[in-house]
Coordinates of C-alpha atoms and ligand atoms in Angstrom, one line a residue:
X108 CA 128.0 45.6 59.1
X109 CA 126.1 47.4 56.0
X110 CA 123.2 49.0 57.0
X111 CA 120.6 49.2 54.2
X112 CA 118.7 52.3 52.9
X113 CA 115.2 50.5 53.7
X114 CA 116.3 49.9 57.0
X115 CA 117.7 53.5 57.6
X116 CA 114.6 54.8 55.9
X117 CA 112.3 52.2 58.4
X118 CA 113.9 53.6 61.6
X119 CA 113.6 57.1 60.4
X120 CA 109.9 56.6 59.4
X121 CA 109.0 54.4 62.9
X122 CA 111.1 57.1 64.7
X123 CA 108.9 59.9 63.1
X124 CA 105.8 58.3 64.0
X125 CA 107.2 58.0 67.0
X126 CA 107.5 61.5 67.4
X127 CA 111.0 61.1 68.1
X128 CA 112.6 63.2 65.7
X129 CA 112.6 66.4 66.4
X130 CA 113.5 68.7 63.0
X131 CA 115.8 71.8 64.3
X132 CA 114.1 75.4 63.4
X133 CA 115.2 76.7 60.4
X134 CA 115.8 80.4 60.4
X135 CA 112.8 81.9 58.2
X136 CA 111.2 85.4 57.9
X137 CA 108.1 86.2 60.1
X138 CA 106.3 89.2 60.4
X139 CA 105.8 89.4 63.9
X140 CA 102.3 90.9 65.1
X141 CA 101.9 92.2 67.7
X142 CA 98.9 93.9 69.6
X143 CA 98.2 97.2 72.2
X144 CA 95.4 98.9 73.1
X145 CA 97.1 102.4 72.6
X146 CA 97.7 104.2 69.6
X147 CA 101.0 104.8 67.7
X148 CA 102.8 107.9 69.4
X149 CA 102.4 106.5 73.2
X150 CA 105.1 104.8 74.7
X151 CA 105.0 101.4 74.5
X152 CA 103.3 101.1 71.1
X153 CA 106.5 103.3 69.8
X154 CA 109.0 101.1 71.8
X155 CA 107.9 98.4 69.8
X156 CA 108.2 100.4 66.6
X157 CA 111.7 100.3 67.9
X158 CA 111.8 97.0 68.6
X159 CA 110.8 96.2 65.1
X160 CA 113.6 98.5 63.3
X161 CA 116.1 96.8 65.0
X162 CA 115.2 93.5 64.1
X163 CA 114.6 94.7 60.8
X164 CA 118.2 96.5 60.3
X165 CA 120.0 93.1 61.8
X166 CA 118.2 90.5 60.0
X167 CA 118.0 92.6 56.5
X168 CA 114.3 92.4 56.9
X169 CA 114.0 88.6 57.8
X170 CA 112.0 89.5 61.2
X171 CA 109.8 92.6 62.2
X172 CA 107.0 93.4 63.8
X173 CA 103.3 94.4 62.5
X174 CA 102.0 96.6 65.6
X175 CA 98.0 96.0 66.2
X176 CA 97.5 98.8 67.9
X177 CA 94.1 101.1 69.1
X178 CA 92.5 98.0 70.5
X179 CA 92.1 96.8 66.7
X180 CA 92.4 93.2 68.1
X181 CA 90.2 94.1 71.2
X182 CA 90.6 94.1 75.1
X183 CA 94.3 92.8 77.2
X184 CA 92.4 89.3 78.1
X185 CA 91.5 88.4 74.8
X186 CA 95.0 89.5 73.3
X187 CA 97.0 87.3 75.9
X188 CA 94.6 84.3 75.1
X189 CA 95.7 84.7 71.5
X190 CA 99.2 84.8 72.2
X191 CA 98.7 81.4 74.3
X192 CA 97.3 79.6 71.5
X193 CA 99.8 80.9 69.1
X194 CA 97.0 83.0 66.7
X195 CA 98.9 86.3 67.3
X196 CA 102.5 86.5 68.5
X197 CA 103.3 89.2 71.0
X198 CA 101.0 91.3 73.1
X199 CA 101.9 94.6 75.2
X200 CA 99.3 94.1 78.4
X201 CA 99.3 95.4 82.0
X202 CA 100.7 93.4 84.1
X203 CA 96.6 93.7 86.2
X204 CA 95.7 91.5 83.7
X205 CA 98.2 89.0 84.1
X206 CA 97.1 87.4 87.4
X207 CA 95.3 84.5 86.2
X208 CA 98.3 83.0 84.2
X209 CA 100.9 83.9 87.4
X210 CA 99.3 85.0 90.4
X211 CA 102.1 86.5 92.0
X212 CA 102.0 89.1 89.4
X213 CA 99.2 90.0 91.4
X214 CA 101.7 91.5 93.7
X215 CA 102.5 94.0 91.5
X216 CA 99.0 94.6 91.5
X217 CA 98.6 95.7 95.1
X218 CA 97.5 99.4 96.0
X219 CA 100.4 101.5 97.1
X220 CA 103.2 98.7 96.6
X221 CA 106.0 100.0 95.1
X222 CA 107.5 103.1 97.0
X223 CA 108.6 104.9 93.8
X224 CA 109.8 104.5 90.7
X225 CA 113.0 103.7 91.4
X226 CA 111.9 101.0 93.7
X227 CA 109.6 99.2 91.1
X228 CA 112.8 99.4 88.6
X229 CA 115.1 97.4 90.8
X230 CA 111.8 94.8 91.9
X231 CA 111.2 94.2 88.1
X232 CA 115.2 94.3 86.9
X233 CA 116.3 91.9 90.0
X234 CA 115.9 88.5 91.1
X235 CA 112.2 89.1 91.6
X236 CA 111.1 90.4 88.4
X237 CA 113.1 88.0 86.6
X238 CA 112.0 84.9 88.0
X239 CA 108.1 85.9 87.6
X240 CA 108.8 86.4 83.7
X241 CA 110.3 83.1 83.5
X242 CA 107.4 81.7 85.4
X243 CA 105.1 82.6 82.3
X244 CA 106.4 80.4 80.3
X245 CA 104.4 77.3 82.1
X246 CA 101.3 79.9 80.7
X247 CA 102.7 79.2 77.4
X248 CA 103.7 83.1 77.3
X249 CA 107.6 84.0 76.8
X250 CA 108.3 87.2 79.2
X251 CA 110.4 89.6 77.5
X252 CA 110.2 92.4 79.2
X253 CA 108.4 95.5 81.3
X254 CA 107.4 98.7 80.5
X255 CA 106.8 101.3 82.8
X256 CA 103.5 102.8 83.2
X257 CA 103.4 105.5 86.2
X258 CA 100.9 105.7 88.4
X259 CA 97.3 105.8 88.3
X260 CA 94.8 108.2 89.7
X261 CA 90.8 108.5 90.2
X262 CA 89.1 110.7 87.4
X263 CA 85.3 110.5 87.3
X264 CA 82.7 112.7 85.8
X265 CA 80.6 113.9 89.1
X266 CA 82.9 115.6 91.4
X267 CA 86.1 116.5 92.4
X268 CA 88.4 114.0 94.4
X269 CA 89.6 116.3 96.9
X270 CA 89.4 113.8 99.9
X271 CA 88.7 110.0 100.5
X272 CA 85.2 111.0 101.4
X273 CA 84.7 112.4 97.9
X274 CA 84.9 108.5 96.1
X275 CA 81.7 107.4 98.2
X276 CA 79.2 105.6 96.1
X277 CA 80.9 106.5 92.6
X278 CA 81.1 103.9 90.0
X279 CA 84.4 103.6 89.1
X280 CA 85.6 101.3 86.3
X281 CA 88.8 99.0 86.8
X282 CA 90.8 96.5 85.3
X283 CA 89.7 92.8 85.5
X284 CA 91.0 91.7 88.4
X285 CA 89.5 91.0 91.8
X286 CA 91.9 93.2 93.8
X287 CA 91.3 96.4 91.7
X288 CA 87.2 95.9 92.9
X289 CA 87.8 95.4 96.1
X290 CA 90.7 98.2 96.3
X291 CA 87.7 100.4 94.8
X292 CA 85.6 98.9 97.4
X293 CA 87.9 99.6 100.1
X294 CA 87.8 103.5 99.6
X295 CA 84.3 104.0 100.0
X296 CA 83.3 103.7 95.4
X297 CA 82.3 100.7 93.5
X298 CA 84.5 99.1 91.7
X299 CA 83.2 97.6 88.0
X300 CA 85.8 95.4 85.9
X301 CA 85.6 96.3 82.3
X302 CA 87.7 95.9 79.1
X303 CA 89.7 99.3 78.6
X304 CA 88.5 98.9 74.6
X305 CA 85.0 99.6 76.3
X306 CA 86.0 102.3 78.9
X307 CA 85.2 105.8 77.0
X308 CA 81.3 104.4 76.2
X309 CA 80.9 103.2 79.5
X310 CA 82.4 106.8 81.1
X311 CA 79.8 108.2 78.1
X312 CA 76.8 106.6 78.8
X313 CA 77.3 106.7 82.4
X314 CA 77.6 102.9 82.7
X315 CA 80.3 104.4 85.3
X316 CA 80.7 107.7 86.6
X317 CA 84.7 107.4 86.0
X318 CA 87.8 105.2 86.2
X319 CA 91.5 105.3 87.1
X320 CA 94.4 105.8 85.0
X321 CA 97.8 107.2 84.6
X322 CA 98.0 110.7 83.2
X323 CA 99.3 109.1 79.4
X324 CA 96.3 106.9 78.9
X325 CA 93.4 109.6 80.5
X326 CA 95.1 111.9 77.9
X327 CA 95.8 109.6 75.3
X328 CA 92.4 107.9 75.0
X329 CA 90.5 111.3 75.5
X330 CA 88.8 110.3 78.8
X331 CA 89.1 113.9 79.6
X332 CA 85.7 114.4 77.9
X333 CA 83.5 112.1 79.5
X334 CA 85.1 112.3 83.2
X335 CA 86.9 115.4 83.7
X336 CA 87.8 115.9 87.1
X337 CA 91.5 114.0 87.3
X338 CA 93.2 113.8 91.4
X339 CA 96.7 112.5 91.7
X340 CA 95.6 109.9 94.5
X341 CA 98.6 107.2 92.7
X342 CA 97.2 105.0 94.2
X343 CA 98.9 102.0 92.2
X344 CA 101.9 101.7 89.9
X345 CA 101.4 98.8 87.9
X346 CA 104.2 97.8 85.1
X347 CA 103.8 96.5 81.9
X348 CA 104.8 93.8 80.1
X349 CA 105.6 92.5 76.6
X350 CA 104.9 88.6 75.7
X351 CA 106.0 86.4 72.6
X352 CA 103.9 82.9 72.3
X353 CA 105.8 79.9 73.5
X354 CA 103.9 77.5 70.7
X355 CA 105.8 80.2 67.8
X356 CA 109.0 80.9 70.2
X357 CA 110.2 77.1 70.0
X358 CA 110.2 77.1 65.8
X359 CA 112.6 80.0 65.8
X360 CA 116.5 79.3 65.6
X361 CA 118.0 80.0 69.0
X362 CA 119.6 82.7 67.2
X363 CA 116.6 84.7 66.1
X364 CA 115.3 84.2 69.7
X365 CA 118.9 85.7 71.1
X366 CA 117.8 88.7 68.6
X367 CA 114.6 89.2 69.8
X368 CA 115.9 88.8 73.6
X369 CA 118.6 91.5 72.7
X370 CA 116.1 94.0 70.7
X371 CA 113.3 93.6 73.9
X372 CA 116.0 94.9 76.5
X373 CA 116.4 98.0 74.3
X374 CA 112.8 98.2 73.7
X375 CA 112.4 98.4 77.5
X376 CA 115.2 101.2 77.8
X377 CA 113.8 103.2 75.2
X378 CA 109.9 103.0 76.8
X379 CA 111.3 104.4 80.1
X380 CA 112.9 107.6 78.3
X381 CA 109.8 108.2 76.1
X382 CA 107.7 107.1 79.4
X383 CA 109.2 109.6 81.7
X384 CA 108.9 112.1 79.5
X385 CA 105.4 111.5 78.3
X386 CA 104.1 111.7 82.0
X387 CA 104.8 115.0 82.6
X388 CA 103.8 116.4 78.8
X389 CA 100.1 114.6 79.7
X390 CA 99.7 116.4 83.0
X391 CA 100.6 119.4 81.1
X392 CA 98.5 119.0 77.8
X393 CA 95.4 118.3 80.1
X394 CA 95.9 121.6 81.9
X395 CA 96.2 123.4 78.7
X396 CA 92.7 122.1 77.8
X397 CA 91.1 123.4 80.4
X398 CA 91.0 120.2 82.9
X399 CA 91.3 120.6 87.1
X400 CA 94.0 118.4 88.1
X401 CA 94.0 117.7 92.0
X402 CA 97.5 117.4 92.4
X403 CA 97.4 118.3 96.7
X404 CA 95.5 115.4 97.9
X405 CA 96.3 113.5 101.0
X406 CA 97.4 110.3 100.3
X407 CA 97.3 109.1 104.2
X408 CA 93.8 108.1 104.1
X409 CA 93.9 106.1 100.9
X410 CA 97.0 104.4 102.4
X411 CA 95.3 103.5 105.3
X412 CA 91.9 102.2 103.4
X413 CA 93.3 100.0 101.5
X414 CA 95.5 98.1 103.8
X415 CA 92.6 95.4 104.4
X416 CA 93.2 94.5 100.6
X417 CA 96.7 94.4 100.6
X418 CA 96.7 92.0 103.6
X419 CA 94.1 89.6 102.1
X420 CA 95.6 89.5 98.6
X421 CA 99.2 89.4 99.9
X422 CA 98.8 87.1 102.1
X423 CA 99.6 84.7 99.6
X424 CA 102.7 86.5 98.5
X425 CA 104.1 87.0 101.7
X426 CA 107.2 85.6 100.9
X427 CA 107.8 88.0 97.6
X428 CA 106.3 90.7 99.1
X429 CA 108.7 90.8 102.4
X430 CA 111.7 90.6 99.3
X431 CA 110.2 93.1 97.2
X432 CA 110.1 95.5 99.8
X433 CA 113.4 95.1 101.0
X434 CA 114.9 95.9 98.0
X435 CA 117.1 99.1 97.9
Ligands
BDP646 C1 96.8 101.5 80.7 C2 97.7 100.3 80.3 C3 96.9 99.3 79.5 C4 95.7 98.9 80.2 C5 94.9 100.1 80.6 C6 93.6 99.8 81.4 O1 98.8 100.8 79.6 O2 97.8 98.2 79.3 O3 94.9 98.1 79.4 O4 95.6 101.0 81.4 O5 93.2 100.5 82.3 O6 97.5 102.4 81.6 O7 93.0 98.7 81.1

């Protein structure tokens, strides 16, 4: 039987309106942006750098990526909600932040959860860290990879921390996430969520009297100045991650996405070399200005504070957490 060119071109036409015919991506160049609230020079921002000339030296140029970085696109919540829509196409954010797109990221998130680095490295590399990336894709996120990001301490503007007692009634700033307040909470301060792109004003004008950070971002983003007493309670070790939108992943070839899968995994291998290195040249640098660092603090009662939290936001989590902390 001939089949006619009007009736080929009435099926295709009824099958488009249909929405049936689904056009295969076509490989095509895109500048990839990409946003982080850190400078150039820190860790993550230069593991994308990274990222980018890779993908640049494969695809002669096709695909790289334009780095947002400073907080030029604002605040972590705001960045991931671009990313979801598809206005920006990869964000670096805590994983703290994370929580309301895959709550049990918000194990991650718990006060004195991971035992050590090297603990948190085979949680996020296994079975368990792999399986909460892919569940970001129902968020309309692609997980392609963590970061590392140490551990984070109290600094604050008042006092030194040299005990428990010494966090009573300070206002300490925090990520926006429930469990970070009530972590606070739990020690004996007050724990305020506010954006990080608002955090050295609000430390300056005494909107709080100080916050808690790793040594990299208390040195990077000059905190130093406005709060400058800095104990080494590490009291949480949350990772990073790095997220492509879903709505731009699906009109890439598979291909270019196998590229940008490949190029993320050495992005994340090169932020733990510059990351481990970095910690240690921050401690140092904020010494050499002048800074106390209380590096002898007893960790026991900080442990033992915050336990309530861990029990009322794990308690959801049970499952992961019992796996997570098997894991050797
Ligand atoms: C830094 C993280 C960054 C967070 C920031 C914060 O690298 O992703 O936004 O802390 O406290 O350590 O908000």
């Amino acid at each position: 039987m001939m089949i006619s060119l009007t009736g080929v071109r009435r099926t295709l036409a009824a099958s488009l309106l249909a929405g049936s015919v689904l056009a295969a991506p076509a490989a095509h160049a895109l500048e990839i942006k990409s946003s982080d609230v850190h400078p150039m020079g820190y860790p993550t921002t230069d593991a994308i750098q990274y990222m980018s000339d890779l993908l640049d030296t494969w695809t002669a140029g096709r695909l790289k990526i334009k780095i947002f970085h400073s907080m030029q696109l604002g605040g972590e919540k705001e960045a991931l909600e671009q990313v979801q829509v598809g206005a920006l196409e990869m964000t670096r954010v805590s994983v703290g932040v994370v929580g309301p797109i895959v709550e049990e990221f918000n194990a991650f998130a718990l006060p004195y959860f991971f035992k050590s680095v090297d603990h948190m490295h085979k949680v996020v590399d296994g079975e368990i860290g792999t399986n909460l990336l892919n569940k970001l894709e129902k968020g309309g996120l692609i997980g392609l990879g963590y970061m590392d990001a140490g551990s984070r301490s109290f600094y604050n503007n008042t006092r030194p921390i040299k005990s428990i007692e010494d966090l009573k009634g300070l206002k300490i700033r925090v990520m926006q996430n429930p469990i970070f307040i009530e972590m606070v909470n739990a020690m004996g301060g007050n724990g305020l969520p506010i954006s990080f792109s608002e955090l050295y004003t609000s430390l300056q004008t005494g909107v709080v009297d100080g916050a808690e950070n790793n040594p990299p971002s208390y040195e990077s983003g000059k905190h130093y100045e406005v709060a400058k007493y800095y104990t080494l309670t590490e009291h949480l070790m949350v990772p990073e991650l790095f997220v492509f939108s879903k709505k731009v992943w699906d009109t890439l070839t598979p291909l270019d996405q196998q590229l940008i899968r490949k190029a993320s995994v050495m992005a994340v291998e090169k932020e733990r070399e510059l990351w481990a290195a970095r910690e240690q040249k921050s401690l140092a640098a904020i010494k050499a200005l002048g800074y106390e660092v209380i590096t002898d603090v007893d960790k026991a009662p900080f442990i033992a504070a915050t336990e309530p939290v861990r029990m009322k936001f794990g308690e959801k989590y049970a499952d992961l957490i019992k796996r997570a902390a098997a894991v050797k």
